[in-house]
Coordinates of C-alpha atoms in Angstrom, one line a residue:
M1 CA 0.0 0.0 0.0
L2 CA 2.8 2.4 0.9
V3 CA 4.6 1.6 -2.3
M4 CA 1.5 2.4 -4.4
W5 CA 1.1 5.7 -2.5
G6 CA 4.7 6.4 -3.5
I7 CA 4.0 5.5 -7.1
G8 CA 0.9 7.7 -7.1
G9 CA 2.9 10.6 -5.6
L10 CA 5.6 10.1 -8.3
L11 CA 3.1 10.3 -11.1
I12 CA 1.7 13.5 -9.6
W13 CA 5.2 15.0 -9.2
L14 CA 6.0 14.1 -12.9
A15 CA 2.8 15.8 -13.9
V16 CA 3.1 19.0 -11.8
K17 CA 6.9 19.5 -11.6
K18 CA 8.1 18.0 -14.9
D19 CA 4.9 18.8 -17.0
F20 CA 4.8 15.1 -18.3
E21 CA 1.3 14.5 -19.7
P22 CA -0.3 16.3 -16.6
S23 CA -3.8 15.8 -17.9
L24 CA -3.5 12.1 -17.4
L25 CA -0.6 11.4 -15.1
L26 CA -2.1 13.6 -12.3
P27 CA -5.5 11.8 -12.3
M28 CA -3.8 8.5 -12.5
G29 CA -1.5 9.3 -9.6
F30 CA -4.3 10.6 -7.4
G31 CA -6.4 7.6 -8.4
A32 CA -3.6 5.2 -7.4
I33 CA -3.7 6.7 -3.9
L34 CA -7.5 6.5 -3.7
V35 CA -7.7 2.8 -4.6
N36 CA -4.9 1.8 -2.2
L37 CA -6.4 3.3 0.9
P38 CA -7.5 0.7 3.5
Y39 CA -11.2 -0.2 2.9
S40 CA -11.4 2.5 0.3
G41 CA -14.9 3.8 -0.4
V42 CA -14.1 4.2 -4.1
L43 CA -14.1 0.4 -4.4
G44 CA -16.7 -2.3 -4.0
D45 CA -20.3 -2.5 -5.3
S46 CA -21.0 1.1 -4.4
G47 CA -17.6 2.5 -5.1
I48 CA -17.5 5.2 -7.7
V49 CA -14.1 4.3 -9.3
Q50 CA -15.0 0.7 -9.6
W51 CA -18.4 1.6 -11.1
L52 CA -16.7 3.9 -13.6
F53 CA -14.3 1.2 -14.6
H54 CA -16.9 -1.4 -15.1
V55 CA -19.3 0.9 -17.0
G56 CA -16.8 3.2 -18.8
I57 CA -14.0 0.8 -19.7
E58 CA -14.7 -2.9 -19.0
A59 CA -18.2 -3.2 -20.4
S60 CA -17.6 -1.5 -23.8
E61 CA -14.3 0.5 -23.7
A62 CA -16.6 3.6 -24.0
M63 CA -14.1 6.1 -22.5
P64 CA -11.2 5.4 -24.8
L65 CA -13.4 5.4 -27.8
L66 CA -15.2 8.6 -26.9
L67 CA -11.8 10.2 -26.4
F68 CA -11.0 9.3 -30.0
V69 CA -13.9 11.4 -31.2
G70 CA -12.3 14.4 -29.5
I71 CA -8.8 13.6 -30.8
G72 CA -10.2 13.3 -34.3
A73 CA -11.9 16.7 -34.0
M74 CA -8.5 18.2 -33.0
I75 CA -6.4 16.8 -35.9
D76 CA -5.8 18.5 -39.2
F77 CA -5.0 15.9 -41.8
G78 CA -4.0 18.7 -44.3
P79 CA -0.2 18.2 -44.0
L80 CA -0.7 14.5 -44.6
L81 CA -3.1 14.9 -47.6
S82 CA -0.7 17.4 -49.2
N83 CA 2.1 14.9 -48.9
P84 CA 0.5 11.4 -49.0
R85 CA 3.8 9.5 -48.9
M86 CA 4.0 10.4 -45.2
L87 CA 1.4 7.6 -44.7
L88 CA 4.2 5.2 -45.2
F89 CA 5.9 6.4 -42.1
G90 CA 2.7 6.0 -40.1
A91 CA 2.9 2.3 -41.0
A92 CA 6.7 1.8 -40.7
A93 CA 6.8 3.4 -37.2
Q94 CA 4.5 0.7 -35.8
F95 CA 7.3 -1.8 -36.2
G96 CA 8.0 -1.7 -32.5
I97 CA 4.6 -3.1 -31.7
F98 CA 5.2 -6.4 -33.3
M99 CA 8.8 -6.6 -32.1
T100 CA 7.5 -6.2 -28.6
V101 CA 4.9 -8.9 -29.0
V102 CA 7.6 -11.4 -30.2
L103 CA 9.9 -10.5 -27.4
A104 CA 7.1 -10.8 -24.8
V105 CA 6.3 -14.3 -26.1
L106 CA 9.9 -15.3 -25.9
L107 CA 10.0 -14.1 -22.3
G108 CA 7.1 -16.4 -21.5
F109 CA 4.1 -14.1 -21.4
P110 CA 0.7 -15.6 -22.4
L111 CA -0.3 -14.5 -25.9
N112 CA -3.1 -12.2 -24.7
D113 CA -0.6 -10.4 -22.4
A114 CA 2.1 -10.3 -25.1
L115 CA -0.3 -8.7 -27.6
S116 CA -1.6 -6.3 -25.0
T117 CA 2.0 -5.3 -24.0
G118 CA 2.8 -4.7 -27.7
S119 CA 0.1 -2.1 -27.8
I120 CA 2.1 0.2 -25.5
A121 CA 4.4 0.8 -28.5
A122 CA 1.4 2.2 -30.4
A123 CA 2.4 5.4 -28.5
D124 CA -1.4 6.0 -28.1
G125 CA -2.8 5.6 -24.6
P126 CA -6.5 5.0 -25.6
T127 CA -5.4 2.3 -28.1
A128 CA -3.3 0.6 -25.5
I129 CA -6.2 0.7 -23.0
Y130 CA -8.7 -0.5 -25.5
V131 CA -6.5 -3.5 -26.6
S132 CA -5.5 -4.6 -23.1
Q133 CA -9.1 -4.4 -21.9
T134 CA -10.5 -6.3 -24.9
L135 CA -7.9 -9.0 -24.5
N136 CA -8.4 -9.1 -20.7
S137 CA -4.7 -8.7 -20.0
S138 CA -3.5 -9.3 -16.4
Y139 CA -1.4 -6.1 -16.8
K140 CA -4.0 -3.5 -17.7
G141 CA -2.9 -1.0 -15.1
A142 CA 0.8 -1.4 -16.0
I143 CA 0.1 -1.1 -19.7
A144 CA -1.9 2.2 -19.2
V145 CA 0.8 3.7 -16.9
A146 CA 3.5 2.7 -19.4
A147 CA 1.7 4.0 -22.4
Y148 CA 1.1 7.5 -21.0
S149 CA 4.4 7.7 -19.1
Y150 CA 6.4 6.9 -22.3
M151 CA 4.3 9.3 -24.3
A152 CA 5.3 12.0 -21.8
L153 CA 9.0 10.9 -22.2
V154 CA 9.0 11.2 -26.0
P155 CA 11.3 14.3 -25.8
I156 CA 13.9 12.1 -24.0
I157 CA 13.4 8.7 -25.7
Q158 CA 13.2 9.8 -29.3
P159 CA 16.4 11.9 -29.7
A160 CA 18.5 9.2 -28.1
A161 CA 17.0 6.5 -30.4
I162 CA 17.3 8.7 -33.5
K163 CA 21.0 9.6 -32.9
L164 CA 21.7 5.9 -32.4
V165 CA 20.9 5.1 -36.1
T166 CA 21.7 8.3 -37.9
T167 CA 24.7 10.5 -38.8
H168 CA 25.0 14.3 -38.5
K169 CA 24.9 14.5 -42.3
E170 CA 21.6 12.6 -42.4
R171 CA 20.1 14.7 -39.7
T172 CA 20.9 17.9 -41.7
I173 CA 19.1 16.9 -44.9
R174 CA 16.8 19.7 -45.9
M175 CA 13.3 19.1 -47.2
P176 CA 11.6 22.1 -48.9
Y177 CA 7.9 22.3 -48.1
H178 CA 5.6 22.9 -51.1
P179 CA 2.2 21.9 -49.9
E180 CA -0.5 21.0 -52.4
T181 CA -3.9 22.6 -52.1
V182 CA -6.3 20.2 -50.4
S183 CA -9.9 20.6 -51.4
K184 CA -12.8 20.5 -49.0
T185 CA -14.2 17.4 -50.8
T186 CA -10.9 15.6 -50.2
R187 CA -10.9 16.5 -46.6
I188 CA -14.5 15.2 -46.2
L189 CA -13.9 12.0 -48.1
F190 CA -10.6 11.1 -46.4
P191 CA -12.1 10.1 -43.0
I192 CA -14.8 8.1 -44.7
I193 CA -12.4 6.3 -47.1
V194 CA -9.9 5.5 -44.3
T195 CA -12.7 4.0 -42.1
V196 CA -13.9 1.8 -45.0
I197 CA -10.3 0.6 -45.9
A198 CA -9.3 0.0 -42.3
G199 CA -12.5 -1.9 -41.7
L200 CA -11.8 -4.2 -44.6
I201 CA -8.2 -4.7 -43.7
A202 CA -8.6 -5.1 -40.0
P203 CA -12.3 -5.3 -39.0
A204 CA -11.4 -5.2 -35.3
S205 CA -10.1 -1.6 -35.8
V206 CA -13.4 -0.2 -36.9
A207 CA -14.4 1.1 -33.4
L208 CA -11.0 2.8 -33.0
V209 CA -10.6 4.2 -36.5
G210 CA -14.3 4.9 -36.9
F211 CA -14.6 7.1 -33.8
L212 CA -11.3 8.9 -34.7
M213 CA -12.5 9.6 -38.2
F214 CA -16.0 10.5 -37.1
G215 CA -14.4 13.3 -34.9
N216 CA -12.4 14.4 -37.9
L217 CA -15.5 14.5 -40.1
L218 CA -17.2 16.8 -37.6
R219 CA -14.2 19.1 -38.0
E220 CA -14.0 19.0 -41.8
C221 CA -17.7 19.0 -42.8
G222 CA -18.0 22.8 -42.1
K223 CA -21.6 22.5 -40.9
L224 CA -21.2 21.3 -37.3
D225 CA -18.8 23.8 -35.7
S226 CA -20.6 23.7 -32.3
L227 CA -20.3 19.8 -32.3
K228 CA -16.7 20.0 -33.3
E229 CA -15.8 22.5 -30.6
T230 CA -17.7 20.3 -28.0
A231 CA -15.9 17.2 -29.1
A232 CA -12.4 18.8 -29.2
G233 CA -13.0 20.8 -26.0
P234 CA -15.5 19.8 -23.2
L235 CA -16.0 16.2 -24.3
A236 CA -12.3 15.4 -24.6
N237 CA -11.5 17.2 -21.3
L238 CA -14.3 15.5 -19.4
I239 CA -13.3 12.0 -20.7
T240 CA -9.6 12.7 -20.0
I241 CA -10.4 13.7 -16.4
F242 CA -12.3 10.5 -15.6
L243 CA -10.3 8.2 -17.8
G244 CA -7.1 8.8 -15.8
I245 CA -8.7 8.3 -12.4
T246 CA -10.7 5.3 -13.6
I247 CA -7.7 3.5 -15.0
A248 CA -6.2 3.7 -11.5
F249 CA -8.7 0.9 -10.6
Q250 CA -6.1 -1.4 -12.2
M251 CA -3.3 0.0 -10.0
R252 CA -4.3 -1.8 -6.7
A253 CA -1.2 -3.1 -5.0
E254 CA -2.2 -6.8 -5.2
Q255 CA -2.4 -6.5 -9.0
F256 CA 0.2 -3.9 -9.8
L257 CA 3.3 -4.9 -7.7
S258 CA 4.8 -7.9 -9.5
L259 CA 7.8 -8.9 -11.6
G260 CA 5.5 -9.0 -14.6
T261 CA 4.7 -5.3 -14.1
L262 CA 8.4 -4.4 -14.3
L263 CA 8.8 -6.6 -17.4
V264 CA 5.8 -4.9 -19.0
M265 CA 7.3 -1.5 -18.4
G266 CA 10.6 -2.5 -19.8
L267 CA 8.9 -4.1 -22.9
G268 CA 7.0 -0.9 -23.4
L269 CA 10.2 1.1 -23.5
F270 CA 11.7 -1.4 -25.9
G271 CA 8.7 -0.9 -28.2
F272 CA 8.9 2.9 -28.1
V273 CA 12.5 2.8 -29.1
F274 CA 12.0 0.4 -31.9
D275 CA 9.0 2.3 -33.2
T276 CA 11.3 5.3 -33.6
I277 CA 14.1 3.2 -35.1
G278 CA 11.7 1.5 -37.5
G279 CA 10.5 4.8 -38.9
V280 CA 14.1 6.2 -39.2
L281 CA 15.4 3.0 -41.0
F282 CA 12.4 3.0 -43.4
A283 CA 13.3 6.6 -44.4
K284 CA 16.9 5.6 -44.9
F285 CA 15.7 2.7 -47.1
M286 CA 13.6 5.0 -49.2
N287 CA 16.6 7.4 -49.7
L288 CA 18.4 4.6 -51.5
F289 CA 16.0 5.0 -54.4
L290 CA 15.6 8.8 -54.3
P291 CA 17.7 11.3 -56.2
E292 CA 19.8 14.0 -54.6
G293 CA 17.6 16.9 -53.7
K294 CA 14.6 14.6 -53.1
K295 CA 15.9 12.7 -50.1
I296 CA 14.0 12.5 -46.9
N297 CA 15.5 13.5 -43.6
P298 CA 15.4 10.2 -41.6
M299 CA 14.3 12.0 -38.5
V300 CA 10.9 12.6 -40.2
G301 CA 10.4 8.8 -40.2
A302 CA 10.6 8.9 -36.4
A303 CA 7.6 11.2 -36.3
G304 CA 5.5 8.3 -37.6
I305 CA 4.7 7.2 -34.1
S306 CA 1.3 8.3 -32.7
A307 CA 2.4 10.7 -30.0
F308 CA 0.8 13.7 -31.7
P309 CA 1.9 16.5 -31.8
M310 CA 4.8 16.0 -29.4
S311 CA 6.9 13.8 -31.7
A312 CA 6.6 16.4 -34.6
R313 CA 7.8 19.1 -32.2
V314 CA 10.8 16.9 -31.1
I315 CA 11.8 16.4 -34.7
Q316 CA 11.6 20.1 -35.4
K317 CA 13.7 20.9 -32.4
M318 CA 16.3 18.3 -33.3
A319 CA 16.5 19.6 -36.9
L320 CA 17.1 23.2 -35.8
K321 CA 19.7 22.1 -33.3
E322 CA 21.6 20.3 -36.2
D323 CA 21.0 23.2 -38.7
N324 CA 19.3 26.4 -37.5
Q325 CA 17.8 26.9 -41.0
N326 CA 16.3 23.4 -41.4
H327 CA 12.6 23.5 -40.8
L328 CA 11.0 20.0 -40.8
L329 CA 7.9 20.7 -38.8
M330 CA 5.2 20.4 -41.5
H331 CA 6.8 17.2 -42.9
A332 CA 7.0 15.8 -39.3
V333 CA 3.4 16.8 -38.6
G334 CA 2.3 14.9 -41.8
A335 CA 4.1 11.8 -40.6
N336 CA 2.8 12.3 -37.0
V337 CA -0.9 12.4 -38.0
A338 CA -0.2 9.4 -40.2
G339 CA 1.1 7.7 -37.1
Q340 CA -2.2 8.4 -35.4
I341 CA -4.0 6.4 -38.1
G342 CA -1.3 3.8 -38.1
S343 CA -1.5 3.2 -34.4
V344 CA -5.3 2.5 -34.3
V345 CA -5.1 0.3 -37.4
A346 CA -2.2 -1.6 -35.8
G347 CA -4.3 -2.0 -32.6
G348 CA -7.0 -3.5 -34.8
I349 CA -4.5 -5.9 -36.4
V350 CA -3.4 -7.0 -32.9
L351 CA -7.0 -7.7 -32.0
N352 CA -7.5 -9.6 -35.3
L353 CA -4.4 -11.7 -34.5
A354 CA -5.9 -12.4 -31.0
H355 CA -9.2 -13.4 -32.6
S356 CA -7.6 -15.8 -35.0
M357 CA -5.1 -17.3 -32.5
L358 CA -7.1 -17.2 -29.3
G359 CA -10.7 -16.9 -30.4
V360 CA -11.0 -13.7 -28.5

C-alpha cells in the first residue's frame, strides 16, 4: 500500500513538476492513492471508481473510444493529404509493436498479455487501454501507466534513439515544403475512405478508426462547428479527467506490484525505441531510391509514431539544433498524423491476431 502511495505521488510529481502529460498522469497518480487506501470507499459495489471502470471501460471501452472522437476533432490531416507519402511512415513506425509482441512471447508471457503489451508501442494511450481491456490482460494497469508515461517521455526517448541510427549528415538533410492545395471534398472524403479501408483490412479496428475519423469528419464538414468544438473541448476534457482516475482501478497493489509489471514497463520502453528506429530506418531505405535533392531527412520517419503533436515538435527541435535553418515541422506533422491512423489500425490488427489465434 505504501509503495503504491509512493507511485501515485511520483506520477503527480511528474505531472506537476516536470509537466509530463499532466492531464492524465495527475488523475492516474491521485487515483492510485485513492484505490490503495484501506477499505477505500471508491471500491466495492457502491464505489465510484470501480463503477466507472466497469461501465466506462470494462463493459464497452466507452471512455477510450469517446476520447478518440475528441482527438479526431482536433487533428488537421491537411499536411498528410498534401504529402501522402507520409502515410508510409505512419505504418513503418508501428514496427516496435510487433517486435515487442515477439519478445514478450519469448519471455514467457501468455499471448493475450504479449499482444496487449505490444500495444504500448502504439504510442497511443486510448489504443493501449482498448486493446488490453479487450484481451483481458493481467497487466492492464501497468500497460496504461507505461503507455502514458512513455508518451510523456518522447522528448527524452526519441532523440537518443534517432541519434543511435543516424549520422549528423543525415540529420541535416533539408526538405523544402511545397504543400499541395487540399480541397474540402478531399478533406471530407478522407475520414470516410480511411474508415472503410481500415474496416476491410482489420475489422477489429473499426471502433478505434471509426470514432477517430468521425471526430475528424465533424471538423471538416464545415456544418457542425458547435459539435466539433464540443468534441475537441468539453467532451475530450471530461473524458480525460475520468479516464485517468478510472484506469487507476487497475493499480491496486495486489495487482500492480509484481515482476510482470516491471517486465511490461521494460517491454513498453523497448517498443517505443523500436517504433522510432523503424520509422528512421524506413526513411533511410527510401533514400536509397531517391535522387539528390529529393531525399528524406530520416528524422521525419521517427515522427510516424502516434504521440501527436509531441513527436513532430521533437523532430523540429532536433532539426534546428543540427542546422538552424532546417525546418521540418510540417513534414513531421504529416508523418505524425499518419502515425495516429497507423496506431489505431495496428491496434485492430493486434485484435485480429488475437481473434484468429485465441478466439477472443
